[in-house]
PDB file of C-alpha atoms in Angstrom:
ATOM      1  CA  UNK A1008      21.995  -8.609   1.135  1.00 65.00           C
ATOM      2  CA  UNK A1009      19.650 -10.788  -1.032  1.00 71.00           C
ATOM      3  CA  UNK A1010      18.599 -12.678   2.124  1.00 82.00           C
ATOM      4  CA  UNK A1011      17.552  -9.548   4.017  1.00 93.00           C
ATOM      5  CA  UNK A1012      14.014  -8.178   3.954  1.00 96.00           C
ATOM      6  CA  UNK A1013      12.117  -5.532   2.001  1.00 98.00           C
ATOM      7  CA  UNK A1014      11.291  -2.563   4.231  1.00 98.00           C
ATOM      8  CA  UNK A1015       7.786  -1.097   3.856  1.00 98.00           C
ATOM      9  CA  UNK A1016       6.206   1.728   5.793  1.00 95.00           C
ATOM     10  CA  UNK A1017       2.974   3.674   5.970  1.00 95.00           C
ATOM     11  CA  UNK A1018       1.185   5.768   8.542  1.00 93.00           C
ATOM     12  CA  UNK A1019      -1.228   2.883   9.216  1.00 92.00           C
ATOM     13  CA  UNK A1020      -2.880  -0.148   7.642  1.00 93.00           C
ATOM     14  CA  UNK A1021      -3.199   1.343   4.139  1.00 92.00           C
ATOM     15  CA  UNK A1022       0.277   0.247   3.111  1.00 94.00           C
ATOM     16  CA  UNK A1023      -0.779  -3.352   3.690  1.00 96.00           C
ATOM     17  CA  UNK A1024      -2.380  -3.186   0.236  1.00 94.00           C
ATOM     18  CA  UNK A1025       1.139  -2.721  -1.153  1.00 96.00           C
ATOM     19  CA  UNK A1026       2.536  -5.381   1.189  1.00 96.00           C
ATOM     20  CA  UNK A1027      -0.108  -7.836  -0.050  1.00 96.00           C
ATOM     21  CA  UNK A1028       0.850  -7.249  -3.678  1.00 94.00           C
ATOM     22  CA  UNK A1029       4.566  -7.674  -2.895  1.00 96.00           C
ATOM     23  CA  UNK A1030       3.948 -10.909  -0.978  1.00 95.00           C
ATOM     24  CA  UNK A1031       1.839 -12.256  -3.851  1.00 95.00           C
ATOM     25  CA  UNK A1032       4.283 -11.314  -6.615  1.00 95.00           C
ATOM     26  CA  UNK A1033       7.440 -12.155  -4.634  1.00 95.00           C
ATOM     27  CA  UNK A1034       6.448 -15.092  -2.419  1.00 93.00           C
ATOM     28  CA  UNK A1035      10.033 -15.910  -1.380  1.00 94.00           C
ATOM     29  CA  UNK A1036      10.803 -12.403  -0.126  1.00 96.00           C
ATOM     30  CA  UNK A1037      10.585 -11.386   3.531  1.00 96.00           C
ATOM     31  CA  UNK A1038       9.104  -8.013   4.477  1.00 97.00           C
ATOM     32  CA  UNK A1039       9.522  -5.737   7.476  1.00 97.00           C
ATOM     33  CA  UNK A1040       6.520  -3.427   7.781  1.00 97.00           C
ATOM     34  CA  UNK A1041       6.363  -0.378  10.053  1.00 97.00           C
ATOM     35  CA  UNK A1042       3.064   1.440  10.640  1.00 96.00           C
ATOM     36  CA  UNK A1043       3.494   4.900  12.171  1.00 96.00           C
ATOM     37  CA  UNK A1044       0.117   4.667  13.879  1.00 94.00           C
ATOM     38  CA  UNK A1045       1.158   6.864  16.809  1.00 94.00           C
ATOM     39  CA  UNK A1046       1.416   9.855  14.449  1.00 93.00           C
ATOM     40  CA  UNK A1047      -1.247   9.065  11.885  1.00 90.00           C
ATOM     41  CA  UNK A1048      -2.866  10.389   9.828  1.00 89.00           C
ATOM     42  CA  UNK A1049      -0.133  12.006   7.740  1.00 91.00           C
ATOM     43  CA  UNK A1050      -2.627  13.712   5.414  1.00 87.00           C
ATOM     44  CA  UNK A1051      -3.418  16.790   7.569  1.00 89.00           C
ATOM     45  CA  UNK A1052       0.237  17.377   8.477  1.00 90.00           C
ATOM     46  CA  UNK A1053       2.467  19.894   6.722  1.00 90.00           C
ATOM     47  CA  UNK A1054       5.044  18.633   4.223  1.00 90.00           C
ATOM     48  CA  UNK A1055       7.944  19.299   6.678  1.00 92.00           C
ATOM     49  CA  UNK A1056       6.108  17.333   9.382  1.00 93.00           C
ATOM     50  CA  UNK A1057       5.455  14.394   7.065  1.00 93.00           C
ATOM     51  CA  UNK A1058       9.088  14.481   5.912  1.00 93.00           C
ATOM     52  CA  UNK A1059      10.373  14.379   9.495  1.00 94.00           C
ATOM     53  CA  UNK A1060       8.113  11.459  10.448  1.00 95.00           C
ATOM     54  CA  UNK A1061       8.880   9.502   7.293  1.00 95.00           C
ATOM     55  CA  UNK A1062      12.643   9.909   7.497  1.00 95.00           C
ATOM     56  CA  UNK A1063      12.655   8.807  11.127  1.00 95.00           C
ATOM     57  CA  UNK A1064      10.779   5.611  10.261  1.00 96.00           C
ATOM     58  CA  UNK A1065      12.963   4.921   7.222  1.00 96.00           C
ATOM     59  CA  UNK A1066      16.124   5.527   9.253  1.00 96.00           C
ATOM     60  CA  UNK A1067      14.905   2.800  11.589  1.00 95.00           C
ATOM     61  CA  UNK A1068      14.169   0.403   8.735  1.00 96.00           C
ATOM     62  CA  UNK A1069      17.649   0.963   7.319  1.00 96.00           C
ATOM     63  CA  UNK A1070      19.088   0.209  10.767  1.00 95.00           C
ATOM     64  CA  UNK A1071      17.245  -3.124  10.544  1.00 95.00           C
ATOM     65  CA  UNK A1072      19.315  -3.861   7.412  1.00 94.00           C
ATOM     66  CA  UNK A1073      16.555  -3.938   4.801  1.00 97.00           C
ATOM     67  CA  UNK A1074      17.677  -4.279   1.177  1.00 97.00           C
ATOM     68  CA  UNK A1075      15.027  -1.992  -0.366  1.00 97.00           C
ATOM     69  CA  UNK A1076      12.634   0.647   0.960  1.00 97.00           C
ATOM     70  CA  UNK A1077       9.015   1.006  -0.147  1.00 97.00           C
ATOM     71  CA  UNK A1078       7.266   4.258   0.767  1.00 96.00           C
ATOM     72  CA  UNK A1079       3.758   2.772   0.813  1.00 96.00           C
ATOM     73  CA  UNK A1080       2.151   6.139   1.556  1.00 94.00           C
ATOM     74  CA  UNK A1081       1.231   8.794  -0.999  1.00 92.00           C
ATOM     75  CA  UNK A1082       1.653  11.680   1.444  1.00 92.00           C
ATOM     76  CA  UNK A1083       5.141  10.505   2.382  1.00 94.00           C
ATOM     77  CA  UNK A1084       6.040   9.766  -1.258  1.00 93.00           C
ATOM     78  CA  UNK A1085       5.137  13.357  -2.123  1.00 91.00           C
ATOM     79  CA  UNK A1086       7.084  14.770   0.800  1.00 92.00           C
ATOM     80  CA  UNK A1087      10.267  12.761   1.001  1.00 92.00           C
ATOM     81  CA  UNK A1088      11.115  10.763  -2.142  1.00 90.00           C
ATOM     82  CA  UNK A1089      14.040  12.921  -3.304  1.00 88.00           C
ATOM     83  CA  UNK A1090      15.471  13.161   0.226  1.00 91.00           C
ATOM     84  CA  UNK A1091      15.181   9.409   0.704  1.00 93.00           C
ATOM     85  CA  UNK A1092      16.979   8.519  -2.523  1.00 93.00           C
ATOM     86  CA  UNK A1093      19.838  10.844  -1.608  1.00 94.00           C
ATOM     87  CA  UNK A1094      19.965   9.711   2.034  1.00 95.00           C
ATOM     88  CA  UNK A1095      20.030   5.925   1.724  1.00 96.00           C
ATOM     89  CA  UNK A1096      22.277   3.478  -0.102  1.00 95.00           C
ATOM     90  CA  UNK A1097      19.401   1.031  -0.711  1.00 96.00           C
ATOM     91  CA  UNK A1098      16.872   1.469  -3.563  1.00 97.00           C
ATOM     92  CA  UNK A1099      13.723   3.444  -2.708  1.00 97.00           C
ATOM     93  CA  UNK A1100      10.360   2.749  -4.365  1.00 96.00           C
ATOM     94  CA  UNK A1101       7.325   5.034  -4.071  1.00 95.00           C
ATOM     95  CA  UNK A1102       3.649   4.776  -5.050  1.00 95.00           C
ATOM     96  CA  UNK A1103       2.773   7.907  -7.057  1.00 95.00           C
ATOM     97  CA  UNK A1104       4.506   7.256 -10.382  1.00 94.00           C
ATOM     98  CA  UNK A1105       3.379   3.605 -10.599  1.00 94.00           C
ATOM     99  CA  UNK A1106      -0.259   4.709 -10.208  1.00 95.00           C
ATOM    100  CA  UNK A1107       0.233   7.473 -12.777  1.00 96.00           C
ATOM    101  CA  UNK A1108       1.603   5.047 -15.372  1.00 94.00           C
ATOM    102  CA  UNK A1109      -1.323   2.692 -14.853  1.00 95.00           C
ATOM    103  CA  UNK A1110      -3.896   5.498 -15.137  1.00 97.00           C
ATOM    104  CA  UNK A1111      -2.412   6.788 -18.406  1.00 97.00           C
ATOM    105  CA  UNK A1112      -2.741   3.284 -19.869  1.00 96.00           C
ATOM    106  CA  UNK A1113      -6.261   2.817 -18.518  1.00 96.00           C
ATOM    107  CA  UNK A1114      -8.028   6.057 -19.519  1.00 97.00           C
ATOM    108  CA  UNK A1115     -10.100   6.036 -22.694  1.00 97.00           C
ATOM    109  CA  UNK A1116     -11.171   9.671 -22.790  1.00 97.00           C
ATOM    110  CA  UNK A1117      -8.070  11.338 -21.322  1.00 97.00           C
ATOM    111  CA  UNK A1118      -9.859  12.465 -18.140  1.00 98.00           C
ATOM    112  CA  UNK A1119      -8.397  11.099 -14.925  1.00 98.00           C
ATOM    113  CA  UNK A1120      -9.440  11.816 -11.359  1.00 98.00           C
ATOM    114  CA  UNK A1121      -7.363  11.354  -8.226  1.00 97.00           C
ATOM    115  CA  UNK A1122      -8.602  11.308  -4.650  1.00 97.00           C
ATOM    116  CA  UNK A1123      -5.914  11.610  -2.000  1.00 95.00           C
ATOM    117  CA  UNK A1124      -5.087  13.170   1.340  1.00 91.00           C
ATOM    118  CA  UNK A1125      -4.850  16.918   1.635  1.00 91.00           C
ATOM    119  CA  UNK A1126      -1.053  16.758   1.911  1.00 90.00           C
ATOM    120  CA  UNK A1127      -0.769  14.794  -1.329  1.00 92.00           C
ATOM    121  CA  UNK A1128      -3.158  17.049  -3.266  1.00 94.00           C
ATOM    122  CA  UNK A1129      -1.537  20.258  -2.022  1.00 91.00           C
ATOM    123  CA  UNK A1130       1.932  18.948  -2.881  1.00 91.00           C
ATOM    124  CA  UNK A1131       0.860  18.770  -6.568  1.00 94.00           C
ATOM    125  CA  UNK A1132       2.806  15.490  -6.782  1.00 94.00           C
ATOM    126  CA  UNK A1133       0.260  13.864  -9.096  1.00 95.00           C
ATOM    127  CA  UNK A1134       0.049  16.949 -11.302  1.00 94.00           C
ATOM    128  CA  UNK A1135       3.839  16.874 -11.590  1.00 94.00           C
ATOM    129  CA  UNK A1136       3.784  13.164 -12.415  1.00 95.00           C
ATOM    130  CA  UNK A1137       1.252  13.733 -15.208  1.00 96.00           C
ATOM    131  CA  UNK A1138       3.412  16.327 -16.966  1.00 93.00           C
ATOM    132  CA  UNK A1139       4.755  13.402 -18.989  1.00 90.00           C
ATOM    133  CA  UNK A1140       1.201  12.877 -20.297  1.00 94.00           C
ATOM    134  CA  UNK A1141       0.122  16.389 -21.397  1.00 93.00           C
ATOM    135  CA  UNK A1142      -3.018  15.112 -23.141  1.00 95.00           C
ATOM    136  CA  UNK A1143      -4.493  13.899 -19.844  1.00 96.00           C
ATOM    137  CA  UNK A1144      -6.808  16.231 -17.925  1.00 97.00           C
ATOM    138  CA  UNK A1145      -6.389  15.637 -14.187  1.00 97.00           C
ATOM    139  CA  UNK A1146      -8.996  16.401 -11.516  1.00 97.00           C
ATOM    140  CA  UNK A1147      -7.644  16.173  -7.966  1.00 97.00           C
ATOM    141  CA  UNK A1148      -9.818  16.042  -4.851  1.00 97.00           C
ATOM    142  CA  UNK A1149      -8.707  15.889  -1.211  1.00 96.00           C
ATOM    143  CA  UNK A1150     -10.622  13.134   0.603  1.00 96.00           C
ATOM    144  CA  UNK A1151      -9.115  13.138   4.108  1.00 91.00           C
ATOM    145  CA  UNK A1152     -11.986  11.524   6.007  1.00 94.00           C
ATOM    146  CA  UNK A1153     -11.673   8.227   4.150  1.00 95.00           C
ATOM    147  CA  UNK A1154      -8.549   7.344   6.118  1.00 91.00           C
ATOM    148  CA  UNK A1155     -10.575   7.564   9.325  1.00 91.00           C
ATOM    149  CA  UNK A1156     -13.069   4.978   8.073  1.00 94.00           C
ATOM    150  CA  UNK A1157     -10.313   2.526   7.152  1.00 92.00           C
ATOM    151  CA  UNK A1158      -8.490   2.910  10.460  1.00 89.00           C
ATOM    152  CA  UNK A1159     -11.798   2.214  12.248  1.00 90.00           C
ATOM    153  CA  UNK A1160     -12.357  -0.853  10.086  1.00 90.00           C
ATOM    154  CA  UNK A1161     -15.587   0.639   8.714  1.00 93.00           C
ATOM    155  CA  UNK A1162     -15.901  -0.308   5.059  1.00 92.00           C
ATOM    156  CA  UNK A1163     -19.682  -0.362   4.590  1.00 93.00           C
ATOM    157  CA  UNK A1164     -22.219   2.112   5.951  1.00 94.00           C
ATOM    158  CA  UNK A1165     -24.715   4.643   4.673  1.00 95.00           C
ATOM    159  CA  UNK A1166     -22.632   7.433   6.153  1.00 96.00           C
ATOM    160  CA  UNK A1167     -19.530   6.240   4.286  1.00 97.00           C
ATOM    161  CA  UNK A1168     -21.398   6.119   0.991  1.00 97.00           C
ATOM    162  CA  UNK A1169     -22.571   9.715   1.443  1.00 97.00           C
ATOM    163  CA  UNK A1170     -19.048  10.896   2.301  1.00 97.00           C
ATOM    164  CA  UNK A1171     -17.669   9.158  -0.809  1.00 98.00           C
ATOM    165  CA  UNK A1172     -20.477  10.656  -2.910  1.00 98.00           C
ATOM    166  CA  UNK A1173     -19.534  14.172  -1.783  1.00 98.00           C
ATOM    167  CA  UNK A1174     -15.848  13.622  -2.524  1.00 98.00           C
ATOM    168  CA  UNK A1175     -16.483  12.160  -5.979  1.00 98.00           C
ATOM    169  CA  UNK A1176     -18.856  14.909  -7.162  1.00 98.00           C
ATOM    170  CA  UNK A1177     -16.069  16.965  -8.879  1.00 97.00           C
ATOM    171  CA  UNK A1178     -14.628  13.806 -10.444  1.00 97.00           C
ATOM    172  CA  UNK A1179     -17.984  12.782 -11.873  1.00 97.00           C
ATOM    173  CA  UNK A1180     -18.710  16.324 -13.032  1.00 97.00           C
ATOM    174  CA  UNK A1181     -15.402  16.336 -14.945  1.00 97.00           C
ATOM    175  CA  UNK A1182     -16.408  13.149 -16.777  1.00 97.00           C
ATOM    176  CA  UNK A1183     -13.409  11.136 -15.585  1.00 98.00           C
ATOM    177  CA  UNK A1184     -13.380   7.531 -16.750  1.00 98.00           C
ATOM    178  CA  UNK A1185     -10.397   6.589 -14.565  1.00 98.00           C
ATOM    179  CA  UNK A1186      -9.926   7.265 -10.856  1.00 98.00           C
ATOM    180  CA  UNK A1187      -6.632   6.940  -8.999  1.00 97.00           C
ATOM    181  CA  UNK A1188      -6.991   5.885  -5.384  1.00 96.00           C
ATOM    182  CA  UNK A1189      -4.213   8.233  -4.326  1.00 94.00           C
ATOM    183  CA  UNK A1190      -3.843   6.960  -0.789  1.00 93.00           C
ATOM    184  CA  UNK A1191      -2.902   3.382   0.000  1.00 91.00           C
ATOM    185  CA  UNK A1192      -5.793   3.238   2.486  1.00 92.00           C
ATOM    186  CA  UNK A1193      -8.381   3.835  -0.222  1.00 94.00           C
ATOM    187  CA  UNK A1194      -8.264   0.421  -1.989  1.00 93.00           C
ATOM    188  CA  UNK A1195      -9.668  -0.974   1.249  1.00 92.00           C
ATOM    189  CA  UNK A1196     -12.785   1.101   0.458  1.00 95.00           C
ATOM    190  CA  UNK A1197     -12.881   0.098  -3.211  1.00 95.00           C
ATOM    191  CA  UNK A1198     -16.361  -1.381  -2.835  1.00 96.00           C
ATOM    192  CA  UNK A1199     -17.885   1.884  -1.643  1.00 97.00           C
ATOM    193  CA  UNK A1200     -15.871   3.994  -4.106  1.00 97.00           C
ATOM    194  CA  UNK A1201     -16.792   1.807  -7.081  1.00 97.00           C
ATOM    195  CA  UNK A1202     -20.447   1.786  -6.015  1.00 97.00           C
ATOM    196  CA  UNK A1203     -20.560   5.587  -6.153  1.00 97.00           C
ATOM    197  CA  UNK A1204     -18.275   6.079  -9.170  1.00 97.00           C
ATOM    198  CA  UNK A1205     -20.101   3.524 -11.309  1.00 96.00           C
ATOM    199  CA  UNK A1206     -18.938   0.473 -13.249  1.00 93.00           C
ATOM    200  CA  UNK A1207     -17.797   2.568 -16.202  1.00 96.00           C
ATOM    201  CA  UNK A1208     -15.050   4.168 -14.103  1.00 97.00           C
ATOM    202  CA  UNK A1209     -11.766   2.244 -13.796  1.00 97.00           C
ATOM    203  CA  UNK A1210     -10.240   2.365 -10.323  1.00 97.00           C
ATOM    204  CA  UNK A1211      -6.443   2.474 -10.212  1.00 96.00           C
ATOM    205  CA  UNK A1212      -4.501   1.357  -7.139  1.00 92.00           C
ATOM    206  CA  UNK A1213      -0.749   1.725  -6.952  1.00 90.00           C
ATOM    207  CA  UNK A1214      -0.245  -1.568  -5.111  1.00 92.00           C
ATOM    208  CA  UNK A1215       0.232  -3.980  -8.033  1.00 91.00           C
ATOM    209  CA  UNK A1216       2.282  -1.515 -10.081  1.00 91.00           C
ATOM    210  CA  UNK A1217       4.515  -0.733  -7.102  1.00 95.00           C
ATOM    211  CA  UNK A1218       5.094  -4.452  -6.537  1.00 95.00           C
ATOM    212  CA  UNK A1219       6.150  -4.763 -10.194  1.00 94.00           C
ATOM    213  CA  UNK A1220       8.710  -1.994  -9.652  1.00 96.00           C
ATOM    214  CA  UNK A1221      10.036  -3.860  -6.598  1.00 97.00           C
ATOM    215  CA  UNK A1222      10.284  -7.079  -8.635  1.00 96.00           C
ATOM    216  CA  UNK A1223      12.179  -5.335 -11.423  1.00 96.00           C
ATOM    217  CA  UNK A1224      14.676  -3.655  -9.096  1.00 97.00           C
ATOM    218  CA  UNK A1225      15.394  -6.822  -7.117  1.00 96.00           C
ATOM    219  CA  UNK A1226      15.971  -8.770 -10.326  1.00 95.00           C
ATOM    220  CA  UNK A1227      18.067  -6.143 -12.086  1.00 96.00           C
ATOM    221  CA  UNK A1228      20.316  -5.465  -9.070  1.00 95.00           C
ATOM    222  CA  UNK A1229      20.783  -9.072  -8.010  1.00 95.00           C
ATOM    223  CA  UNK A1230      18.936  -8.522  -4.725  1.00 95.00           C
ATOM    224  CA  UNK A1231      16.258 -11.210  -5.088  1.00 93.00           C
ATOM    225  CA  UNK A1232      16.113 -14.014  -2.550  1.00 91.00           C
ATOM    226  CA  UNK A1233      16.707 -17.536  -3.786  1.00 78.00           C
ATOM    227  CA  UNK A1234      13.736 -19.542  -5.032  1.00 73.00           C
ATOM    228  CA  UNK A1235      13.926 -21.874  -2.048  1.00 76.00           C
ATOM    229  CA  UNK A1236      13.986 -19.128   0.581  1.00 75.00           C
ATOM    230  CA  UNK A1237      11.385 -19.271   3.358  1.00 88.00           C
ATOM    231  CA  UNK A1238      10.032 -15.771   4.002  1.00 92.00           C
ATOM    232  CA  UNK A1239       9.850 -14.295   7.499  1.00 93.00           C
ATOM    233  CA  UNK A1240       7.549 -11.316   7.810  1.00 96.00           C
ATOM    234  CA  UNK A1241       7.836  -8.810  10.626  1.00 96.00           C
ATOM    235  CA  UNK A1242       5.276  -6.149  11.567  1.00 97.00           C
ATOM    236  CA  UNK A1243       5.788  -3.159  13.863  1.00 96.00           C
ATOM    237  CA  UNK A1244       3.581  -0.263  14.938  1.00 96.00           C
ATOM    238  CA  UNK A1245       4.558   2.946  16.702  1.00 95.00           C
ATOM    239  CA  UNK A1246       1.131   3.056  18.351  1.00 94.00           C
ATOM    240  CA  UNK A1247      -1.081   0.449  20.003  1.00 92.00           C
ATOM    241  CA  UNK A1248      -0.126  -2.967  18.566  1.00 93.00           C
ATOM    242  CA  UNK A1249      -3.540  -4.403  19.488  1.00 90.00           C
ATOM    243  CA  UNK A1250      -5.404  -2.095  17.140  1.00 91.00           C
ATOM    244  CA  UNK A1251      -2.959  -2.653  14.312  1.00 94.00           C
ATOM    245  CA  UNK A1252      -3.028  -6.418  14.822  1.00 93.00           C
ATOM    246  CA  UNK A1253      -6.820  -6.549  14.709  1.00 91.00           C
ATOM    247  CA  UNK A1254      -7.152  -4.470  11.543  1.00 91.00           C
ATOM    248  CA  UNK A1255      -4.003  -5.837   9.966  1.00 93.00           C
ATOM    249  CA  UNK A1256      -5.150  -9.447  10.059  1.00 93.00           C
ATOM    250  CA  UNK A1257      -8.462  -8.385   8.571  1.00 91.00           C
ATOM    251  CA  UNK A1258      -6.901  -6.476   5.678  1.00 91.00           C
ATOM    252  CA  UNK A1259      -3.736  -8.520   5.029  1.00 93.00           C
ATOM    253  CA  UNK A1260      -4.408 -11.977   6.402  1.00 90.00           C
ATOM    254  CA  UNK A1261      -2.624 -14.628   8.437  1.00 88.00           C
ATOM    255  CA  UNK A1262       0.849 -13.319   7.585  1.00 91.00           C
ATOM    256  CA  UNK A1263       0.486 -11.066  10.635  1.00 92.00           C
ATOM    257  CA  UNK A1264       1.244 -13.460  13.477  1.00 88.00           C
ATOM    258  CA  UNK A1265       2.621 -10.844  15.837  1.00 92.00           C
ATOM    259  CA  UNK A1266       3.030  -7.075  16.065  1.00 94.00           C
ATOM    260  CA  UNK A1267       5.967  -5.393  17.762  1.00 94.00           C
ATOM    261  CA  UNK A1268       6.060  -1.919  19.271  1.00 93.00           C
ATOM    262  CA  UNK A1269       8.512   0.103  17.176  1.00 93.00           C
ATOM    263  CA  UNK A1270      10.797   2.436  19.173  1.00 88.00           C
ATOM    264  CA  UNK A1271      10.231   5.366  16.846  1.00 85.00           C
ATOM    265  CA  UNK A1272       8.785   8.817  17.440  1.00 71.00           C
ATOM    266  CA  UNK A1273       8.059   8.660  21.168  1.00 53.00           C
ATOM    267  CA  UNK A1274       5.521   5.864  20.832  1.00 37.00           C
ATOM    268  CA  UNK A1275       2.272   6.537  22.651  1.00 36.00           C
ATOM    269  CA  UNK A1276      -1.023   4.743  23.129  1.00 35.00           C
ATOM    270  CA  UNK A1277      -3.935   7.045  23.996  1.00 38.00           C
ATOM    271  CA  UNK A1278      -1.468   9.714  25.074  1.00 41.00           C
ATOM    272  CA  UNK A1279       0.526   7.361  27.340  1.00 41.00           C
ATOM    273  CA  UNK A1280       3.743   5.429  26.687  1.00 40.00           C
ATOM    274  CA  UNK A1281       3.028   2.189  24.880  1.00 36.00           C
ATOM    275  CA  UNK A1282       3.530  -0.827  27.100  1.00 38.00           C
ATOM    276  CA  UNK A1283       5.246  -3.891  25.675  1.00 36.00           C
ATOM    277  CA  UNK A1284       3.298  -7.147  25.717  1.00 33.00           C
ATOM    278  CA  UNK A1285       4.136  -9.644  28.488  1.00 29.00           C
ATOM    279  CA  UNK A1286       7.577 -11.225  28.311  1.00 26.00           C
ATOM    280  CA  UNK A1287       6.464 -14.660  26.986  1.00 27.00           C
ATOM    281  CA  UNK A1288       5.252 -12.975  23.802  1.00 27.00           C
ATOM    282  CA  UNK A1289       8.530 -11.120  23.204  1.00 30.00           C
ATOM    283  CA  UNK A1290       9.738 -13.866  20.917  1.00 29.00           C
ATOM    284  CA  UNK A1291      11.194 -11.654  18.216  1.00 30.00           C
ATOM    285  CA  UNK A1292      13.770 -10.131  20.521  1.00 32.00           C
ATOM    286  CA  UNK A1293      15.237  -6.646  20.505  1.00 32.00           C
ATOM    287  CA  UNK A1294      13.556  -5.765  23.791  1.00 31.00           C
ATOM    288  CA  UNK A1295      10.335  -4.631  22.077  1.00 36.00           C
ATOM    289  CA  UNK A1296       6.891  -5.789  23.031  1.00 38.00           C
ATOM    290  CA  UNK A1297       5.323  -8.340  20.708  1.00 40.00           C
ATOM    291  CA  UNK A1298       1.608  -8.987  20.458  1.00 39.00           C
ATOM    292  CA  UNK A1299       0.090 -12.206  19.153  1.00 38.00           C
ATOM    293  CA  UNK A1300      -2.512 -10.942  16.683  1.00 38.00           C
ATOM    294  CA  UNK A1301      -4.657 -14.067  16.893  1.00 35.00           C
ATOM    295  CA  UNK A1302      -5.107 -13.629  20.623  1.00 35.00           C
ATOM    296  CA  UNK A1303      -5.753  -9.899  20.297  1.00 36.00           C
ATOM    297  CA  UNK A1304      -8.305 -10.016  17.497  1.00 34.00           C
ATOM    298  CA  UNK A1305     -11.472 -10.679  19.598  1.00 34.00           C
ATOM    299  CA  UNK A1306     -10.570  -8.043  22.191  1.00 33.00           C
ATOM    300  CA  UNK A1307     -12.647  -4.839  22.361  1.00 35.00           C
ATOM    301  CA  UNK A1308     -11.575  -3.079  25.533  1.00 38.00           C
ATOM    302  CA  UNK A1309     -12.684   0.380  26.548  1.00 34.00           C
ATOM    303  CA  UNK A1310      -9.636   2.132  25.111  1.00 37.00           C
ATOM    304  CA  UNK A1311     -10.232   0.526  21.727  1.00 40.00           C
ATOM    305  CA  UNK A1312     -13.882   1.606  21.710  1.00 36.00           C
ATOM    306  CA  UNK A1313     -12.840   5.161  22.503  1.00 35.00           C
ATOM    307  CA  UNK A1314     -10.425   5.128  19.602  1.00 42.00           C
ATOM    308  CA  UNK A1315     -13.160   3.994  17.218  1.00 40.00           C
ATOM    309  CA  UNK A1316     -15.396   6.880  18.282  1.00 39.00           C
ATOM    310  CA  UNK A1317     -12.742   9.545  18.043  1.00 39.00           C
ATOM    311  CA  UNK A1318     -11.599  10.581  14.548  1.00 40.00           C
ATOM    312  CA  UNK A1319      -7.842  10.298  14.056  1.00 36.00           C
TER     313      UNK A1319
END
């Protein structure tokens, strides 16, 4: 079990912020990352829909014999945490409580804001998490469009700044000095968010705190890989692997050498069944298509351009 991988999933590239922190803090650990890009975004879905999608992906990760599950998605953490901990024999780590703990330590005036997807805000998961800190005043704002910008790879534009400004107006009006980025996509827009919020506002991402929880659990339960272990990272997407490979290498780095098509949730690309990459690239086995991210990165075919124009 110590030599198996850490399973991480998100609806898209946002969870790579958590993956990056885990790789940095636990450099000898292997990760298996699944992005449910065929069914993203999770934010507009109902809680039962998010739960169904999340459990299907986690079932698949458990079948791959991971030793720990990380729900690197706030919407899924809000929808499925209790079910997941009862359903699986492996430890399950989520992202909401780590961010809450960090925000309580960071605030100076007791006023904390959180921007998240609509599903996360409506679940009241952050409000529930802050019941342990009754002196903190929480202002929650749904900011669903920000996920679209990240999944398009658009991190700087006048339009983005104006969208962020609109979302942060209630947070600024409440005088919050700390802002939780309550979706794992949002740290990838930290530049724009910090620009609008101002330098006096502390931004809190769950990534580093979640990685610390993973470290603690692996150590305490004897699940850590040996110090001499060579990590092997594996990345899968339920949607088009080309799009995930292109954005994934930008946001995570060279750890993404190849992206497999995950056989979860009736995988589709632009409404059609996803086609595996040519046989020579199927080096990771299992009968799934594998895409070399380095070869795919320069490609901008017509289907990709359509995806960038159409909000997800």
